[in-house]
Coordinates of C-alpha atoms in Angstrom, one line a residue:
M109 CA -11.4 34.1 -27.4
A110 CA -13.9 32.9 -29.8
A111 CA -11.4 29.9 -30.8
A112 CA -11.5 28.6 -27.4
F113 CA -15.1 27.6 -27.7
L114 CA -15.0 25.9 -31.1
P115 CA -16.4 22.3 -31.0
L116 CA -14.0 19.3 -30.4
R117 CA -14.4 17.6 -33.7
R118 CA -13.3 14.0 -32.5
S119 CA -15.3 12.0 -35.0
A120 CA -13.2 13.7 -37.8
R121 CA -10.1 11.7 -37.0
R122 CA -9.9 8.0 -37.2
A123 CA -9.0 6.0 -34.1
P124 CA -5.7 3.9 -34.3
L125 CA -7.0 0.1 -34.7
A126 CA -4.5 -0.8 -31.9
L127 CA -6.7 0.9 -29.3
W128 CA -9.7 -1.3 -30.0
P129 CA -8.7 -4.7 -28.7
P130 CA -7.9 -3.5 -25.2
G131 CA -10.8 -1.4 -24.9
L132 CA -13.2 -4.3 -26.0
A133 CA -11.2 -6.5 -23.8
V134 CA -11.7 -4.3 -20.8
V135 CA -15.5 -4.0 -21.4
L136 CA -15.9 -7.8 -21.9
A137 CA -14.2 -8.3 -18.6
T138 CA -16.6 -5.9 -16.7
L139 CA -19.5 -7.9 -18.4
V140 CA -18.8 -11.0 -16.7
P141 CA -21.0 -10.1 -13.4
A142 CA -23.9 -9.1 -15.5
W143 CA -23.7 -12.3 -17.5
Y144 CA -23.7 -14.3 -14.3
L145 CA -26.8 -12.2 -12.9
F146 CA -28.8 -12.7 -16.0
R147 CA -28.1 -16.3 -16.0
R148 CA -28.8 -16.8 -12.4
S149 CA -32.1 -14.6 -12.4
T150 CA -33.7 -16.5 -15.2
E151 CA -33.0 -20.1 -14.1
R152 CA -36.7 -20.2 -13.0
G153 CA -38.3 -18.2 -15.8
W154 CA -39.8 -14.7 -15.7
A155 CA -42.3 -15.6 -12.8
P156 CA -39.8 -14.5 -9.9
W157 CA -39.2 -11.2 -11.9
E158 CA -42.9 -10.2 -11.6
E159 CA -42.9 -10.9 -8.0
V160 CA -39.9 -8.9 -7.1
L161 CA -41.0 -5.9 -9.2
R162 CA -44.2 -5.8 -7.7
D163 CA -43.3 -6.3 -4.0
A164 CA -39.7 -4.9 -3.4
A165 CA -38.2 -3.1 -6.3
W166 CA -39.8 0.1 -6.4
P167 CA -39.7 1.2 -2.5
L168 CA -35.8 -0.1 -2.6
L169 CA -35.5 2.3 -5.7
A170 CA -36.8 5.5 -4.0
R171 CA -34.7 5.0 -1.0
S172 CA -31.6 4.3 -2.8
L173 CA -32.1 7.4 -5.3
Q174 CA -33.2 9.6 -2.4
L175 CA -29.8 8.7 -0.7
S176 CA -27.7 9.1 -4.1
L177 CA -29.2 12.4 -4.6
V178 CA -28.6 13.9 -1.2
V179 CA -25.0 12.7 -1.2
A180 CA -24.4 14.0 -4.7
V181 CA -25.5 17.4 -3.8
A182 CA -23.3 17.2 -0.7
C183 CA -20.3 16.2 -2.5
I184 CA -20.7 19.1 -5.2
L185 CA -20.6 21.4 -2.1
V186 CA -17.8 20.1 -0.6
A187 CA -15.5 19.1 -3.5
L188 CA -15.9 22.0 -6.0
P189 CA -14.8 24.7 -3.8
A190 CA -12.2 22.6 -2.3
A191 CA -10.8 21.7 -5.8
W192 CA -10.6 25.4 -6.8
L193 CA -9.2 26.5 -3.7
T194 CA -6.1 24.1 -3.7
T195 CA -5.5 24.5 -7.5
R196 CA -6.3 28.1 -8.5
T197 CA -5.9 30.5 -5.3
D198 CA -3.2 31.6 -2.8
L199 CA -4.6 29.4 -0.2
P200 CA -1.9 28.8 2.6
F201 CA -0.4 25.3 2.6
R202 CA -2.1 24.2 -0.6
R203 CA -0.3 20.9 -0.9
T204 CA -1.1 19.8 2.5
W205 CA -4.9 20.7 2.1
S206 CA -4.8 18.8 -1.2
V207 CA -3.5 15.6 0.6
L208 CA -6.1 16.0 3.2
M209 CA -8.8 16.3 0.9
A210 CA -8.1 13.0 -0.8
A211 CA -7.4 11.0 2.5
P212 CA -10.9 10.2 3.3
L213 CA -11.1 8.1 0.3
A214 CA -9.1 5.3 2.1
I215 CA -11.4 5.0 5.1
P216 CA -13.9 2.3 4.4
S217 CA -17.5 3.2 4.7
Y218 CA -18.2 0.7 7.4
V219 CA -15.5 1.9 9.4
M220 CA -16.7 5.5 9.0
G221 CA -20.3 4.3 10.0
M222 CA -19.0 2.8 13.2
T223 CA -17.2 5.8 14.2
V224 CA -20.2 8.1 13.3
V225 CA -22.3 6.0 15.5
E226 CA -19.9 6.0 18.3
F227 CA -19.4 9.9 18.2
L228 CA -22.8 11.3 17.1
G229 CA -25.1 8.5 18.4
P230 CA -27.7 8.8 21.0
K231 CA -25.1 7.6 23.7
G232 CA -22.0 8.5 21.8
M233 CA -18.7 10.3 22.9
L234 CA -20.5 13.8 22.1
Q235 CA -23.4 13.3 24.2
G236 CA -21.1 12.2 26.9
W237 CA -19.3 15.5 26.7
L238 CA -22.8 17.5 26.6
E239 CA -24.2 15.6 29.7
P240 CA -22.7 18.1 32.2
F241 CA -24.8 20.9 30.2
G242 CA -27.9 18.9 30.5
V243 CA -28.1 17.1 27.3
E244 CA -29.1 13.5 28.1
R245 CA -29.8 12.2 24.5
L246 CA -29.0 13.4 21.2
P247 CA -31.3 12.7 18.3
E248 CA -31.1 9.4 16.4
V249 CA -28.2 9.5 13.9
Y250 CA -29.6 6.4 12.2
G251 CA -31.4 6.5 8.7
L252 CA -31.1 8.8 5.8
W253 CA -29.2 11.8 7.1
G254 CA -26.6 9.6 9.1
A255 CA -26.1 7.4 6.1
A256 CA -25.8 10.7 3.8
Y257 CA -23.3 12.0 6.1
T258 CA -21.3 8.7 6.3
L259 CA -21.2 8.2 2.5
T260 CA -20.5 11.9 1.8
A261 CA -17.4 11.9 4.1
V262 CA -15.8 9.0 2.2
S263 CA -16.9 9.6 -1.5
F264 CA -16.4 13.3 -1.8
P265 CA -12.8 12.8 -2.9
Y266 CA -14.1 11.0 -5.9
V267 CA -15.4 14.4 -7.3
Y268 CA -12.3 16.3 -5.6
L269 CA -9.8 14.4 -7.3
V270 CA -11.3 14.4 -10.9
L271 CA -12.0 18.1 -10.7
R272 CA -8.5 18.8 -9.5
G273 CA -7.2 16.8 -12.4
A274 CA -9.3 18.7 -14.7
L275 CA -8.3 22.1 -13.1
A276 CA -4.8 21.1 -13.5
A277 CA -5.1 20.3 -17.1
A278 CA -7.3 23.2 -18.0
S279 CA -6.3 26.5 -19.9
S280 CA -6.2 29.7 -18.0
A281 CA -6.4 31.9 -20.8
E282 CA -10.1 32.9 -20.6
E283 CA -9.8 33.1 -16.8
E284 CA -6.8 35.5 -17.1
A285 CA -8.7 37.5 -19.8
S286 CA -11.8 37.8 -17.5
R287 CA -9.7 38.9 -14.6
S288 CA -7.6 41.4 -16.5
L289 CA -10.9 43.2 -17.7
G290 CA -11.6 43.7 -14.1
V291 CA -14.1 40.7 -13.5
A292 CA -13.9 39.6 -9.8
P293 CA -12.8 36.2 -9.0
W294 CA -16.3 34.9 -8.1
P295 CA -18.2 36.0 -11.2
T296 CA -14.9 34.7 -13.4
F297 CA -15.4 31.4 -11.5
F298 CA -19.2 31.0 -12.4
R299 CA -19.0 32.5 -15.9
V300 CA -15.9 31.0 -17.1
V301 CA -14.3 28.3 -15.0
L302 CA -17.4 26.3 -14.0
P303 CA -18.9 25.7 -17.6
G304 CA -15.7 24.0 -18.6
L305 CA -15.8 21.6 -15.7
V306 CA -19.2 20.2 -16.4
P307 CA -17.9 17.2 -18.1
A308 CA -15.4 16.5 -15.0
L309 CA -18.3 17.3 -12.6
A310 CA -20.5 14.7 -14.4
A311 CA -17.9 12.1 -14.3
G312 CA -17.1 12.5 -10.7
L313 CA -20.8 12.5 -9.9
L314 CA -21.5 9.4 -11.8
L315 CA -18.8 7.7 -9.7
V316 CA -20.5 9.0 -6.4
I317 CA -23.7 7.9 -7.3
L318 CA -22.8 4.5 -8.4
Y319 CA -20.7 4.0 -5.1
V320 CA -23.6 5.1 -3.1
L321 CA -26.0 2.6 -5.1
S322 CA -23.3 -0.3 -4.4
D323 CA -22.5 0.6 -0.9
F324 CA -23.5 -1.9 1.8
G325 CA -21.2 -1.1 5.0
G326 CA -22.1 2.5 5.5
V327 CA -26.1 2.0 5.0
S328 CA -25.9 -1.3 7.1
T329 CA -24.2 0.5 9.9
L330 CA -26.6 3.4 9.7
N331 CA -29.6 1.1 9.6
Y332 CA -30.8 2.6 6.1
T333 CA -32.1 0.0 3.7
T334 CA -31.2 0.3 0.0
F335 CA -30.8 -2.1 -2.9
T336 CA -27.4 -3.3 -2.0
R337 CA -28.5 -4.1 1.8
D338 CA -31.4 -6.1 0.7
I339 CA -29.2 -8.0 -1.9
F340 CA -26.7 -8.7 0.8
I341 CA -29.3 -9.9 3.3
E342 CA -30.7 -12.1 0.6
Y343 CA -27.3 -13.7 -0.3
Q344 CA -26.8 -14.3 3.4
T345 CA -29.9 -15.7 4.7
S346 CA -31.7 -17.4 1.5
F347 CA -30.7 -20.7 -0.1
D348 CA -32.4 -19.7 -3.2
R349 CA -30.4 -16.6 -4.5
T350 CA -32.9 -15.8 -7.4
R351 CA -34.3 -12.9 -5.8
A352 CA -31.1 -11.4 -5.0
A353 CA -29.9 -12.0 -8.5
I354 CA -33.1 -10.0 -9.8
L355 CA -32.4 -7.2 -7.5
A356 CA -28.9 -6.9 -8.7
C357 CA -30.4 -7.0 -12.4
V358 CA -32.6 -4.1 -11.6
L359 CA -29.8 -2.3 -10.1
V360 CA -27.8 -2.6 -13.4
A361 CA -30.8 -1.2 -15.2
V362 CA -30.9 1.7 -13.0
A363 CA -27.0 2.4 -13.5
A364 CA -27.7 2.1 -17.2
V365 CA -30.4 5.1 -17.0
I366 CA -27.9 7.1 -14.9
L367 CA -25.4 6.4 -17.4
V368 CA -27.3 7.9 -20.4
A369 CA -28.2 10.8 -18.1
E370 CA -24.5 11.5 -17.8
L371 CA -23.9 11.0 -21.4
T372 CA -26.4 13.5 -22.2
V373 CA -24.9 16.2 -19.9
R374 CA -21.3 15.3 -21.4
R375 CA -22.8 15.9 -24.9
R376 CA -24.2 19.2 -24.1
A377 CA -20.9 20.3 -22.7
A378 CA -18.5 18.8 -25.2
G379 CA -18.8 21.8 -27.4
R380 CA -16.2 23.8 -24.9
T381 CA -12.7 23.2 -25.1
S382 CA -9.5 25.4 -24.7
R383 CA -6.0 25.9 -25.6
R384 CA -3.4 24.9 -23.3
S385 CA -1.5 27.8 -21.8
A386 CA 0.9 28.4 -18.9
P387 CA -0.2 28.0 -15.3
P388 CA -2.5 30.7 -14.1
R389 CA -1.6 33.2 -11.6
P390 CA -3.1 32.2 -8.2
V391 CA -6.3 34.0 -7.3
P392 CA -5.5 36.2 -4.2
L393 CA -8.1 35.3 -1.6
G394 CA -7.8 38.6 0.4
R395 CA -10.2 38.8 3.3
W396 CA -11.6 35.3 2.3
R397 CA -8.3 33.5 2.9
W398 CA -9.3 32.5 6.6
P399 CA -12.9 31.8 5.9
A400 CA -11.6 29.3 3.1
V401 CA -8.9 27.6 5.6
A402 CA -11.8 27.3 8.2
F403 CA -14.1 25.7 5.5
L404 CA -11.3 23.1 4.5
A405 CA -10.6 22.6 8.2
L406 CA -14.2 21.9 9.0
V407 CA -14.3 19.4 5.9
V408 CA -11.1 17.7 7.3
L409 CA -12.5 17.7 10.7
A410 CA -15.7 16.0 9.9
S411 CA -14.5 13.5 7.2
L412 CA -10.8 12.6 8.6
A413 CA -10.4 13.7 12.1
L414 CA -13.6 12.4 13.5
P415 CA -13.0 8.8 12.5
L416 CA -9.3 9.0 13.2
G417 CA -10.1 10.6 16.6
V418 CA -12.6 7.7 17.6
L419 CA -10.2 4.9 16.3
G420 CA -7.4 6.5 18.3
Y421 CA -9.7 6.4 21.3
W422 CA -10.6 2.8 20.6
L423 CA -6.7 2.0 20.5
A424 CA -5.9 4.0 23.6
R425 CA -8.6 2.3 25.5
G426 CA -7.5 -1.2 24.2
L427 CA -4.0 -0.4 25.4
Q428 CA -5.2 0.6 28.8
V429 CA -7.1 -3.1 29.2
G430 CA -4.3 -4.9 27.9
A431 CA -5.8 -6.1 24.4
N432 CA -4.0 -8.3 22.2
F433 CA -3.2 -6.4 19.0
P434 CA -2.4 -8.4 15.8
D435 CA 0.7 -8.2 13.7
I436 CA -0.4 -5.9 10.7
G437 CA 3.1 -5.9 8.8
E438 CA 2.4 -8.9 6.7
A439 CA -1.3 -7.7 5.7
A440 CA 0.1 -4.1 5.3
R441 CA 2.6 -5.3 2.8
H442 CA -0.1 -7.5 1.0
S443 CA -2.5 -4.6 0.7
L444 CA 0.0 -2.1 -0.6
L445 CA 1.2 -4.4 -3.2
L446 CA -2.1 -5.3 -4.4
A447 CA -3.3 -1.6 -4.5
L448 CA -0.1 -0.6 -6.5
A449 CA -0.5 -3.4 -8.9
A450 CA -4.2 -3.0 -9.4
A451 CA -3.7 1.0 -9.9
G452 CA -1.0 0.3 -12.7
L453 CA -2.9 -2.5 -14.2
T454 CA -6.2 -0.7 -14.4
V455 CA -4.8 2.7 -15.5
A456 CA -2.9 1.0 -18.2
L457 CA -6.1 -0.9 -19.3
A458 CA -8.4 1.8 -19.0
L459 CA -6.2 4.5 -21.1
P460 CA -7.0 3.0 -24.5
L461 CA -10.7 3.2 -23.9
A462 CA -10.4 6.7 -22.4
I463 CA -8.4 7.9 -25.4
L464 CA -10.9 6.2 -27.6
A465 CA -13.9 7.9 -26.0
A466 CA -12.5 11.4 -25.3
R467 CA -10.2 12.0 -28.4
Y468 CA -11.9 10.1 -31.3
G469 CA -15.5 9.6 -30.1
G470 CA -18.1 7.9 -32.2
P471 CA -21.1 5.5 -31.3
G472 CA -18.7 2.6 -30.8
A473 CA -16.3 4.2 -28.5
A474 CA -19.4 5.7 -26.4
A475 CA -21.0 2.5 -26.2
L476 CA -17.9 0.7 -24.9
E477 CA -17.2 3.4 -22.5
Q478 CA -20.8 3.4 -20.9
T479 CA -21.0 -0.2 -20.7
A480 CA -17.7 -0.4 -18.7
Y481 CA -19.6 1.7 -15.9
L482 CA -22.4 -0.7 -15.5
T483 CA -20.7 -2.9 -12.9
H484 CA -19.8 -0.1 -10.7
A485 CA -23.3 -0.1 -9.5
L486 CA -23.1 -3.6 -8.2
P487 CA -22.1 -4.6 -4.4
G488 CA -18.8 -6.0 -4.3
L489 CA -20.0 -9.3 -3.0
V490 CA -22.1 -9.8 -6.1
V491 CA -19.0 -9.2 -8.3
A492 CA -16.9 -11.5 -6.2
L493 CA -19.5 -14.2 -6.4
S494 CA -19.9 -14.0 -10.2
L495 CA -16.0 -14.3 -10.4
V496 CA -15.9 -17.3 -8.2
F497 CA -18.5 -18.9 -10.5
F498 CA -16.4 -17.9 -13.5
G499 CA -13.2 -19.0 -11.9
I500 CA -14.7 -22.6 -10.9
R501 CA -16.1 -23.0 -14.4
Y502 CA -13.8 -21.3 -16.8
A503 CA -10.8 -20.2 -15.2
Q504 CA -9.5 -23.0 -12.6
P505 CA -5.8 -22.2 -12.9
L506 CA -6.5 -18.5 -11.8
Y507 CA -9.0 -19.4 -9.2
Q508 CA -7.8 -18.4 -5.6
T509 CA -4.8 -16.5 -6.9
T510 CA -3.7 -12.8 -6.5
W511 CA -4.5 -12.9 -10.6
M512 CA -8.2 -13.6 -10.0
L513 CA -8.2 -10.9 -7.2
L514 CA -6.3 -8.4 -9.6
F515 CA -9.1 -9.4 -12.2
A516 CA -11.8 -8.6 -9.8
Y517 CA -10.3 -5.0 -8.8
L518 CA -10.0 -4.3 -12.7
V519 CA -13.8 -5.2 -13.1
L520 CA -14.8 -3.2 -10.0
F521 CA -12.7 -0.1 -10.5
V522 CA -12.1 0.5 -14.2
P523 CA -14.9 3.2 -13.9
N524 CA -12.6 5.1 -11.1
A525 CA -9.7 5.2 -13.8
L526 CA -12.2 6.1 -16.8
S527 CA -13.7 9.1 -15.1
A528 CA -10.4 10.5 -14.1
L529 CA -8.8 9.9 -17.4
R530 CA -11.6 11.3 -19.5
A531 CA -12.0 14.3 -17.6
N532 CA -8.4 15.0 -18.2
L533 CA -8.4 14.1 -21.9
L534 CA -11.4 16.3 -22.6
R535 CA -9.8 19.3 -21.5
L536 CA -6.7 18.8 -23.9
P537 CA -7.0 20.8 -27.1
P538 CA -6.5 18.6 -30.3
R539 CA -4.4 21.0 -31.9
L540 CA -1.0 19.4 -31.0
E541 CA -2.1 15.8 -32.1
E542 CA -3.3 17.1 -35.3
A543 CA -0.1 18.9 -35.9
G544 CA 1.8 15.7 -35.3
T545 CA -0.3 13.8 -37.6
S546 CA 0.2 16.5 -40.1
L547 CA 3.9 16.3 -40.0
G548 CA 3.8 12.7 -40.8
R549 CA 3.8 11.0 -37.5
P550 CA 2.0 7.6 -37.2
P551 CA -1.1 7.9 -34.9
L552 CA 0.5 5.5 -32.4
R553 CA 3.5 7.7 -32.1
V554 CA 1.4 10.8 -31.8
L555 CA -0.5 8.9 -29.0
A556 CA 2.8 8.2 -27.2
T557 CA 4.6 11.5 -27.7
V558 CA 1.8 14.0 -27.4
T559 CA -1.4 12.6 -25.9
I560 CA -0.1 10.4 -23.1
P561 CA 2.4 12.8 -21.8
L562 CA -0.3 15.6 -21.7
A563 CA -2.6 13.1 -19.9
R564 CA -0.2 12.6 -16.9
P565 CA -2.3 14.6 -14.3
G566 CA -5.2 12.6 -15.3
M567 CA -3.2 9.3 -15.0
A568 CA -2.0 10.4 -11.7
A569 CA -5.6 11.1 -10.4
A570 CA -6.9 7.9 -11.9
A571 CA -4.2 5.7 -10.2
A572 CA -4.9 7.8 -6.8
L573 CA -8.5 6.8 -7.2
V574 CA -7.8 3.1 -7.8
F575 CA -5.2 2.9 -5.3
L576 CA -7.2 4.1 -2.3
T577 CA -10.3 2.5 -3.3
V578 CA -8.4 -0.8 -3.6
L579 CA -7.0 -0.5 -0.2
K580 CA -10.4 -0.4 1.4
E581 CA -12.0 -3.0 -0.7
L582 CA -13.5 -6.0 1.4
P583 CA -16.0 -8.4 -0.1
A584 CA -13.9 -9.3 -3.1
T585 CA -10.8 -9.3 -1.3
L586 CA -12.3 -11.7 1.3
L587 CA -13.8 -14.1 -1.2
L588 CA -11.1 -14.2 -3.9
S589 CA -7.8 -14.0 -1.8
P590 CA -5.6 -16.9 -2.0
P591 CA -5.8 -19.0 1.2
G592 CA -3.7 -17.6 4.1
F593 CA -3.3 -14.3 2.2
E594 CA -3.9 -11.6 4.8
T595 CA -4.9 -8.0 4.0
L596 CA -5.6 -5.1 5.9
P597 CA -9.4 -4.8 5.2
G598 CA -9.6 -8.6 6.1
L599 CA -8.1 -8.0 9.4
V600 CA -10.3 -5.0 10.2
W601 CA -13.5 -6.9 9.3
G602 CA -12.2 -10.0 11.4
R603 CA -11.6 -7.7 14.4
T604 CA -15.1 -6.0 13.8
S605 CA -16.9 -9.3 13.7
D606 CA -15.3 -10.4 16.8
A607 CA -16.2 -7.1 18.7

């Protein structure tokens, strides 16, 4: 048992040189928006910085962090039990629940926000159902709690998928030993399983917090002002975009502080690793089986059934009045092909960086990995505008092509892939790789025959995260799509604007 908790001495092995060029290239790609923002925000010197920091930055920072904290706590309360129930217990229909838990990730935040307002708003569908019982007006859904509910519903799958990948790759030896000694499932979970999930939990929460900081659709629909909403308003209403660029730079600085905090948590938990073993026997839920099913059903109802039900109601009402529905076949094909290509490209390019950081470590690998996360806190519009500037000035052959759009997806969503890959790789013991090296195999062959096959659960989780997120990405898709290239987010946004 003691061997299971030996420190993972990643710095004792030297990383293959072939891993560094793709890792460095990915990080340089993610720095393009930061370079654009710094250049744009300092064109008029530092006087505008003083004005923005004095008048706007601190209130926006407080509101943004408040929302991020509420959503992060809510995501833990939902995703942690859901991941454990669907991987380690005898829960009925586990595969079905696993799919349903990940599905809300494909719902855009602005669509979720519109359906929340329609259903829970003061004059929404629920209030109409309650009118016969004397309920004339429900409380306001706008503001912090409405925005928190909306963003939790669409972002908890980030934490769920990363945790599920970590649990799938985790050893069951300590858990089996604890249960064989008569320790009940819940104490076993909190004493044995949960401490080993801290790196994965930190990675998932990092994605959630950065997603909340960068979201525009949900907070705008629910009338909650954050950094991102204020940046969007500045870009849309002001000819001089210096203030918006300064606010975006502050947002990057906030993301850097969050990244340092996440790195600290990761290092404190890095001493725990475990030996790979056979899949554990499912934990019998017993009398908790149906309460567990009820919990998951409530999550599905609040995050999936509610928006789909409202959309179905709108669809039925549109059919009744003879609305003209668009042909979505071509747009759906474009969106699916883009999402598949972006998922494959992003996972392939993020894998070397994830291997460097998780299997070898060192200051250089840690710095590259943390830098790659900075862009994830920026609104998609800011990233898209920076790539428009980059394409016009330095990459004209790629401008307004699908290659530029794929490049934007790589910049935006490489942190999604990194989180899932790194969480999986950290759960893999280094002994098999060390054995391959001791037998005389070159490091790259060990990576190809040992590390990458063991990392397949994390690669699948990373591909799912990127695929589902690309399907709903709106600003970059609108600004960087080739002329006449229809996508599903573009159609949804166009019809929403018309309505």
